[in-house]
Coordinates of N, CA and C in Angstrom, one line a residue:
M1 N 44.0 -66.8 39.9 CA 43.8 -65.9 38.8 C 45.1 -65.9 38.0
K2 N 44.9 -65.8 36.8 CA 46.1 -65.7 35.9 C 46.6 -64.3 35.9
N3 N 47.7 -64.3 35.4 CA 48.4 -63.0 35.1 C 47.7 -62.1 34.1
I4 N 47.7 -60.9 34.3 CA 46.9 -59.9 33.4 C 47.4 -60.0 32.0
T5 N 48.6 -60.3 31.8 CA 49.2 -60.4 30.5 C 48.6 -61.6 29.8
D6 N 48.3 -62.6 30.5 CA 47.6 -63.7 29.9 C 46.3 -63.4 29.2
S7 N 45.6 -62.4 29.7 CA 44.3 -62.1 29.2 C 44.4 -61.3 27.9
F8 N 45.6 -60.6 27.7 CA 45.8 -59.8 26.5 C 46.3 -60.7 25.4
L9 N 47.0 -61.7 25.7 CA 47.5 -62.6 24.7 C 46.7 -63.9 24.7
C10 N 45.5 -63.8 24.1 CA 44.7 -64.9 24.2 C 45.0 -65.9 23.2
F11 N 45.5 -65.6 22.0 CA 45.7 -66.6 21.0 C 47.1 -67.3 21.2
I12 N 47.9 -66.7 22.0 CA 49.2 -67.2 22.2 C 49.2 -68.0 23.5
Y13 N 49.7 -69.2 23.4 CA 49.7 -70.1 24.5 C 51.1 -70.1 25.1
W14 N 51.2 -69.9 26.4 CA 52.4 -69.8 27.1 C 52.6 -71.1 28.0
P15 N 53.1 -72.0 27.4 CA 53.2 -73.2 28.2 C 54.3 -73.0 29.3
S16 N 54.3 -73.8 30.3 CA 55.2 -73.7 31.4 C 56.6 -74.0 31.0
A17 N 56.8 -74.7 29.9 CA 58.1 -75.0 29.5 C 58.8 -73.9 28.7
G18 N 58.0 -72.9 28.3 CA 58.6 -71.8 27.7 C 58.4 -71.9 26.1
S19 N 57.7 -72.8 25.6 CA 57.5 -72.8 24.2 C 56.3 -72.0 23.7
F20 N 56.4 -71.6 22.5 CA 55.4 -70.8 21.9 C 54.4 -71.6 21.2
G21 N 53.0 -71.3 21.3 CA 52.0 -72.0 20.5 C 50.6 -71.4 20.6
F22 N 49.7 -72.1 19.9 CA 48.3 -71.5 19.9 C 47.4 -72.3 20.9
D23 N 46.5 -71.6 21.5 CA 45.6 -72.1 22.3 C 44.4 -72.7 21.5
T24 N 44.1 -73.9 21.7 CA 43.1 -74.6 20.9 C 41.7 -74.5 21.5
D25 N 41.6 -74.0 22.7 CA 40.3 -73.9 23.4 C 39.7 -72.5 22.9
I26 N 38.9 -72.6 21.8 CA 38.4 -71.4 21.2 C 37.4 -70.7 22.1
L27 N 36.5 -71.5 22.7 CA 35.4 -70.9 23.6 C 36.0 -70.0 24.7
A28 N 37.0 -70.6 25.4 CA 37.6 -69.9 26.5 C 38.4 -68.7 26.0
T29 N 39.1 -68.8 25.0 CA 39.9 -67.6 24.5 C 38.9 -66.6 23.8
N30 N 37.9 -66.9 23.2 CA 37.0 -66.0 22.6 C 36.3 -65.2 23.7
L31 N 35.9 -65.9 24.7 CA 35.2 -65.2 25.8 C 36.1 -64.2 26.5
I32 N 37.3 -64.6 26.7 CA 38.3 -63.7 27.3 C 38.6 -62.5 26.3
N33 N 38.8 -62.8 25.0 CA 39.0 -61.7 24.1 C 37.8 -60.8 24.0
L34 N 36.6 -61.3 24.0 CA 35.4 -60.6 23.9 C 35.3 -59.7 25.1
S35 N 35.5 -60.2 26.3 CA 35.4 -59.4 27.5 C 36.5 -58.3 27.6
V36 N 37.7 -58.6 27.1 CA 38.8 -57.6 27.0 C 38.4 -56.5 26.0
V37 N 37.9 -56.9 24.8 CA 37.5 -55.9 23.8 C 36.4 -55.1 24.3
L38 N 35.4 -55.7 25.0 CA 34.3 -54.9 25.5 C 34.7 -53.9 26.6
G39 N 35.7 -54.4 27.4 CA 36.2 -53.6 28.5 C 36.9 -52.4 28.0
V40 N 37.7 -52.7 26.9 CA 38.6 -51.6 26.3 C 37.6 -50.6 25.6
L41 N 36.6 -51.1 24.9 CA 35.7 -50.3 24.3 C 34.9 -49.4 25.3
I42 N 34.5 -50.0 26.3 CA 33.7 -49.4 27.3 C 34.6 -48.3 28.0
F43 N 35.8 -48.7 28.3 CA 36.6 -47.8 29.0 C 37.0 -46.5 28.1
F44 N 37.5 -46.8 26.9 CA 37.9 -45.7 26.0 C 36.8 -45.2 25.2
G45 N 35.9 -46.0 24.9 CA 34.7 -45.6 24.0 C 33.6 -44.9 24.7
K46 N 33.7 -45.0 26.1 CA 32.6 -44.4 26.8 C 32.5 -42.9 26.6
G47 N 33.5 -42.2 26.6 CA 33.6 -40.7 26.3 C 33.1 -40.4 24.9
V48 N 33.6 -41.2 23.9 CA 33.2 -40.9 22.5 C 31.8 -41.2 22.3
L49 N 31.3 -42.4 22.8 CA 30.0 -42.7 22.7 C 29.1 -41.8 23.4
S50 N 29.5 -41.4 24.6 CA 28.7 -40.3 25.4 C 28.6 -39.0 24.6
D51 N 29.7 -38.6 24.0 CA 29.7 -37.4 23.2 C 28.8 -37.5 22.0
L52 N 28.9 -38.7 21.3 CA 28.0 -38.9 20.2 C 26.6 -38.9 20.6
L53 N 26.2 -39.5 21.7 CA 24.9 -39.6 22.1 C 24.4 -38.2 22.6
D54 N 25.3 -37.5 23.3 CA 25.0 -36.2 23.6 C 24.7 -35.3 22.4
N55 N 25.6 -35.4 21.4 CA 25.3 -34.6 20.2 C 24.1 -35.0 19.5
R56 N 23.8 -36.3 19.4 CA 22.6 -36.7 18.8 C 21.3 -36.2 19.6
K57 N 21.5 -36.3 21.0 CA 20.4 -35.8 21.8 C 20.2 -34.3 21.6
Q58 N 21.2 -33.6 21.5 CA 21.1 -32.1 21.2 C 20.5 -31.8 19.9
R59 N 20.9 -32.5 18.9 CA 20.3 -32.4 17.5 C 18.8 -32.7 17.6
I60 N 18.5 -33.8 18.2 CA 17.1 -34.2 18.3 C 16.3 -33.1 19.1
L61 N 16.8 -32.6 20.2 CA 16.2 -31.6 21.0 C 16.0 -30.3 20.1
R62 N 17.0 -29.9 19.4 CA 17.0 -28.7 18.5 C 16.0 -28.9 17.4
T63 N 16.0 -30.1 16.9 CA 14.9 -30.4 15.9 C 13.5 -30.3 16.4
I64 N 13.3 -30.9 17.6 CA 12.0 -30.8 18.2 C 11.7 -29.3 18.5
Q65 N 12.7 -28.5 19.1 CA 12.4 -27.2 19.4 C 12.1 -26.3 18.2
N66 N 12.8 -26.6 17.1 CA 12.5 -25.9 15.8 C 11.2 -26.4 15.3
S67 N 10.9 -27.6 15.4 CA 9.6 -28.0 15.0 C 8.4 -27.4 15.8
E68 N 8.7 -27.3 17.1 CA 7.7 -26.6 17.9 C 7.5 -25.2 17.6
E69 N 8.6 -24.5 17.3 CA 8.6 -23.1 17.0 C 7.9 -22.9 15.6
L70 N 8.2 -23.8 14.6 CA 7.5 -23.7 13.4 C 6.1 -24.1 13.5
R71 N 5.7 -25.0 14.4 CA 4.3 -25.3 14.7 C 3.6 -24.1 15.2
E72 N 4.2 -23.5 16.2 CA 3.6 -22.3 16.9 C 3.5 -21.2 15.9
A73 N 4.5 -20.9 15.0 CA 4.4 -19.9 13.9 C 3.3 -20.3 13.0
A74 N 3.1 -21.5 12.6 CA 2.1 -21.9 11.7 C 0.7 -21.8 12.3
V75 N 0.6 -22.1 13.6 CA -0.7 -21.9 14.3 C -1.0 -20.4 14.4
E76 N 0.0 -19.5 14.7 CA -0.2 -18.1 14.7 C -0.6 -17.6 13.3
Q77 N 0.0 -18.1 12.3 CA -0.3 -17.6 10.9 C -1.8 -18.2 10.5
L78 N -2.0 -19.3 11.0 CA -3.4 -19.9 10.8 C -4.5 -19.0 11.5
D79 N -4.1 -18.7 12.8 CA -5.1 -17.8 13.4 C -5.2 -16.5 12.8
K80 N -4.1 -15.9 12.3 CA -4.2 -14.6 11.6 C -5.0 -14.8 10.3
A81 N -4.7 -15.8 9.6 CA -5.5 -16.1 8.3 C -7.0 -16.3 8.5
R82 N -7.3 -16.9 9.7 CA -8.7 -17.1 10.0 C -9.3 -15.8 10.4
A83 N -8.6 -14.9 11.1 CA -9.1 -13.6 11.5 C -9.3 -12.8 10.2
R84 N -8.3 -12.9 9.3 CA -8.4 -12.1 8.0 C -9.7 -12.6 7.2
L85 N -9.8 -14.0 7.2 CA -10.9 -14.6 6.5 C -12.3 -14.1 7.1
R86 N -12.4 -14.0 8.5 CA -13.6 -13.6 9.1 C -13.8 -12.2 8.8
K87 N -12.7 -11.3 8.7 CA -12.8 -9.9 8.4 C -13.4 -9.7 6.9
V88 N -12.7 -10.5 6.1 CA -13.1 -10.5 4.6 C -14.5 -10.9 4.4
E89 N -14.9 -12.0 5.1 CA -16.3 -12.5 5.0 C -17.3 -11.4 5.5
T90 N -16.9 -10.7 6.6 CA -17.7 -9.7 7.2 C -17.9 -8.6 6.2
E91 N -16.7 -8.1 5.6 CA -16.8 -7.0 4.7 C -17.6 -7.5 3.4
A92 N -17.4 -8.7 2.9 CA -18.1 -9.2 1.8 C -19.6 -9.2 2.1
E93 N -20.0 -9.6 3.3 CA -21.4 -9.6 3.7 C -21.9 -8.1 3.7
R94 N -21.1 -7.2 4.3 CA -21.5 -5.8 4.3 C -21.6 -5.2 2.9
F95 N -20.6 -5.6 2.0 CA -20.7 -5.1 0.6 C -21.9 -5.7 -0.1
R96 N -22.2 -6.9 0.3 CA -23.4 -7.6 -0.4 C -24.7 -6.9 0.1
V97 N -24.8 -6.7 1.4 CA -26.0 -6.0 1.9 C -26.1 -4.6 1.4
N98 N -24.9 -3.9 1.4 CA -24.9 -2.5 0.9 C -25.1 -2.5 -0.6
G99 N -24.7 -3.5 -1.3 CA -24.9 -3.6 -2.8 C -26.3 -3.8 -3.0
Y100 N -27.0 -4.7 -2.2 CA -28.5 -4.9 -2.4 C -29.2 -3.6 -2.1
S101 N -28.8 -2.9 -1.0 CA -29.4 -1.7 -0.6 C -29.2 -0.6 -1.7
E102 N -28.0 -0.6 -2.2 CA -27.7 0.4 -3.3 C -28.5 0.1 -4.6
I103 N -28.6 -1.2 -4.9 CA -29.4 -1.6 -6.0 C -30.8 -1.3 -5.9
E104 N -31.4 -1.5 -4.6 CA -32.8 -1.2 -4.4 C -33.0 0.4 -4.4
R105 N -32.0 1.1 -3.9 CA -32.1 2.6 -3.9 C -32.0 3.1 -5.4
E106 N -31.1 2.5 -6.1 CA -31.0 2.9 -7.6 C -32.2 2.5 -8.3
K107 N -32.9 1.4 -8.0 CA -34.1 0.9 -8.7 C -35.2 2.0 -8.3
L108 N -35.3 2.4 -7.1 CA -36.4 3.3 -6.7 C -36.1 4.6 -7.3
N109 N -34.8 5.1 -7.4 CA -34.5 6.3 -8.1 C -34.9 6.3 -9.5
L110 N -34.5 5.1 -10.1 CA -34.9 5.0 -11.6 C -36.4 5.0 -11.8
I111 N -37.1 4.3 -10.9 CA -38.6 4.3 -11.0 C -39.1 5.7 -10.9
N112 N -38.6 6.4 -9.8 CA -39.1 7.8 -9.6 C -38.8 8.7 -10.7
S113 N -37.6 8.5 -11.3 CA -37.1 9.3 -12.4 C -38.0 9.0 -13.6
I114 N -38.3 7.8 -13.9 CA -39.1 7.4 -15.0 C -40.5 8.0 -14.8
Y115 N -41.0 7.9 -13.5 CA -42.4 8.4 -13.2 C -42.4 9.9 -13.4
T116 N -41.3 10.6 -13.0 CA -41.3 12.1 -13.2 C -41.2 12.4 -14.7
T117 N -40.4 11.6 -15.4 CA -40.3 11.8 -16.9 C -41.6 11.6 -17.5
L118 N -42.4 10.6 -17.1 CA -43.7 10.3 -17.7 C -44.6 11.4 -17.4
E119 N -44.6 11.9 -16.1 CA -45.4 13.0 -15.8 C -45.1 14.2 -16.6
Q120 N -43.8 14.5 -16.8 CA -43.5 15.6 -17.7 C -43.9 15.4 -19.1
F121 N -43.8 14.2 -19.7 CA -44.2 13.9 -21.0 C -45.8 14.1 -21.1
E122 N -46.5 13.6 -20.0 CA -47.9 13.7 -20.0 C -48.3 15.3 -19.9
N123 N -47.6 16.0 -19.1 CA -47.8 17.5 -19.1 C -47.5 18.2 -20.4
Y124 N -46.4 17.7 -21.0 CA -46.1 18.3 -22.3 C -47.1 17.9 -23.4
K125 N -47.5 16.7 -23.3 CA -48.6 16.3 -24.2 C -49.9 17.1 -24.0
N126 N -50.3 17.2 -22.7 CA -51.5 18.1 -22.5 C -51.3 19.5 -22.9
E127 N -50.1 20.0 -22.7 CA -49.8 21.4 -23.2 C -49.9 21.5 -24.8
M128 N -49.3 20.5 -25.3 CA -49.4 20.5 -26.8 C -50.8 20.4 -27.3
I129 N -51.6 19.5 -26.6 CA -52.9 19.4 -27.1 C -53.7 20.6 -26.8
H130 N -53.5 21.3 -25.7 CA -54.1 22.6 -25.4 C -53.7 23.6 -26.4
F131 N -52.3 23.6 -26.7 CA -51.8 24.6 -27.7 C -52.5 24.4 -29.1
E132 N -52.5 23.1 -29.5 CA -53.1 22.8 -30.8 C -54.6 23.2 -30.7
Q133 N -55.3 22.9 -29.7 CA -56.7 23.3 -29.6 C -56.9 24.8 -29.7
Q134 N -56.0 25.5 -29.0 CA -56.1 27.0 -29.0 C -55.8 27.5 -30.4
R135 N -54.8 26.9 -31.0 CA -54.4 27.3 -32.4 C -55.6 27.0 -33.4
A136 N -56.2 25.8 -33.2 CA -57.3 25.5 -34.1 C -58.5 26.4 -33.8
I137 N -58.7 26.7 -32.5 CA -59.8 27.7 -32.2 C -59.5 29.0 -32.8
N138 N -58.3 29.5 -32.7 CA -57.9 30.8 -33.2 C -58.1 30.8 -34.7
Q139 N -57.6 29.7 -35.4 CA -57.8 29.7 -36.9 C -59.3 29.7 -37.2
V140 N -60.1 28.9 -36.5 CA -61.5 28.9 -36.7 C -62.1 30.3 -36.5
Q141 N -61.7 30.9 -35.4 CA -62.2 32.3 -35.0 C -61.8 33.3 -36.1
Q142 N -60.6 33.1 -36.6 CA -60.1 34.1 -37.6 C -60.9 33.9 -39.0
R143 N -61.1 32.7 -39.3 CA -61.9 32.3 -40.5 C -63.4 32.9 -40.3
V144 N -63.9 32.6 -39.1 CA -65.3 33.1 -38.9 C -65.3 34.6 -38.9
L145 N -64.3 35.2 -38.3 CA -64.2 36.7 -38.3 C -64.0 37.2 -39.6
Q146 N -63.2 36.6 -40.4 CA -62.9 37.0 -41.7 C -64.1 36.9 -42.6
Q147 N -64.8 35.7 -42.5 CA -66.0 35.6 -43.2 C -67.1 36.6 -42.8
A148 N -67.2 36.8 -41.4 CA -68.2 37.7 -40.9 C -67.8 39.1 -41.5
L149 N -66.5 39.5 -41.4 CA -66.2 40.8 -41.9 C -66.5 40.9 -43.5
Q150 N -66.2 39.9 -44.2 CA -66.4 39.9 -45.6 C -67.9 40.0 -45.9
G151 N -68.7 39.3 -45.0 CA -70.1 39.3 -45.2 C -70.6 40.7 -44.8
A152 N -70.1 41.3 -43.7 CA -70.5 42.6 -43.2 C -70.1 43.6 -44.2
L153 N -68.9 43.5 -44.8 CA -68.5 44.5 -45.8 C -69.4 44.4 -47.0
G154 N -69.6 43.1 -47.3 CA -70.5 42.9 -48.5 C -71.8 43.5 -48.2
T155 N -72.4 43.3 -47.0 CA -73.7 43.9 -46.7 C -73.6 45.4 -46.6
L156 N -72.6 45.9 -46.0 CA -72.5 47.3 -45.9 C -72.3 47.9 -47.3
N157 N -71.5 47.3 -48.1 CA -71.3 47.9 -49.4 C -72.6 47.8 -50.2
S158 N -73.3 46.8 -50.1 CA -74.6 46.8 -50.8 C -75.6 47.7 -50.2
C159 N -75.7 47.9 -48.9 CA -76.7 48.6 -48.2 C -76.3 50.1 -47.9
L160 N -75.0 50.3 -47.9 CA -74.6 51.6 -47.5 C -74.6 52.6 -48.7
N161 N -75.2 53.8 -48.4 CA -75.1 54.8 -49.4 C -74.3 56.0 -48.7
N162 N -74.2 57.0 -49.4 CA -73.3 58.1 -49.0 C -73.9 58.6 -47.7
E163 N -75.1 58.9 -47.6 CA -75.6 59.5 -46.4 C -75.5 58.6 -45.2
L164 N -75.8 57.4 -45.3 CA -75.6 56.4 -44.2 C -74.1 56.3 -43.8
H165 N -73.3 56.3 -44.8 CA -71.9 56.3 -44.6 C -71.5 57.4 -43.7
L166 N -71.9 58.6 -44.1 CA -71.5 59.8 -43.3 C -72.0 59.8 -41.9
R167 N -73.2 59.3 -41.7 CA -73.9 59.2 -40.4 C -73.1 58.2 -39.5
T168 N -72.6 57.1 -40.1 CA -71.9 56.0 -39.4 C -70.5 56.6 -38.9
I169 N -69.9 57.3 -39.8 CA -68.6 57.9 -39.5 C -68.7 58.9 -38.5
G170 N -69.8 59.7 -38.5 CA -70.0 60.7 -37.4 C -70.3 60.1 -36.1
A171 N -71.1 59.0 -36.1 CA -71.4 58.3 -34.8 C -70.2 57.7 -34.2
N172 N -69.3 57.2 -35.1 CA -68.1 56.5 -34.6 C -67.1 57.7 -34.0
I173 N -67.1 58.8 -34.7 CA -66.2 59.9 -34.2 C -66.8 60.4 -32.8
D174 N -68.1 60.5 -32.7 CA -68.7 60.9 -31.4 C -68.3 59.9 -30.3
M175 N -68.5 58.6 -30.7 CA -68.1 57.6 -29.8 C -66.7 57.6 -29.3
F176 N -65.8 57.8 -30.2 CA -64.3 57.9 -29.9 C -64.1 59.2 -29.0
G177 N -64.7 60.2 -29.3 CA -64.6 61.4 -28.6 C -65.0 61.2 -27.1
A178 N -66.2 60.5 -27.0 CA -66.6 60.3 -25.6 C -65.7 59.4 -24.8
M179 N -65.1 58.5 -25.5 CA -64.1 57.5 -24.8 C -62.9 58.3 -24.4
K180 N -62.5 59.3 -25.3 CA -61.3 60.0 -25.0 C -61.5 60.9 -23.8
E181 N -62.7 61.5 -23.6 CA -62.9 62.4 -22.5 C -63.0 61.5 -21.2
K182 N -63.6 60.4 -21.3 CA -63.7 59.5 -20.2 C -62.3 59.1 -19.7
N183 N -61.4 58.8 -20.6 CA -60.0 58.3 -20.2 C -59.2 59.5 -19.5
N184 N -59.5 60.7 -19.9 CA -58.8 61.9 -19.3 C -59.3 62.2 -18.0

């Protein structure tokens, strides 16, 4: 095996005579240089690379954990939103049913109110007809009575003389006297 310093000085040729020069065997020197560089990188870069990989691993794990927490929060919010949606749908259905019931109730109340109003109008109409009939009957009766009185007065005035007049007044006074005694 060669001396360890020979491996570090790969481009410099150390001939046994002590002269300085370049090694022209590129494949042998590149292989040695490459193995030396890789060895140094692995030895010194192992900690840095390990730290970089650990940092990257931690960031990835934190990102995954944050994503998982966000997913869980989103699932929880989705469940809450679904529950609110079910509650709102239930209330909407209840309002719809209650609305239909209220509409039906209002419709029945309106029909009953209109029916009651129509009955009142019918009663008012019948009362007005009855009132007008009574008024017409009273007017006819008054006219008939007036005409009968006029006719009776005319007949009395034409037929009545003084003696008959005095006898009628006396009979009426007797009749009123009898009524007075009866009431006492």
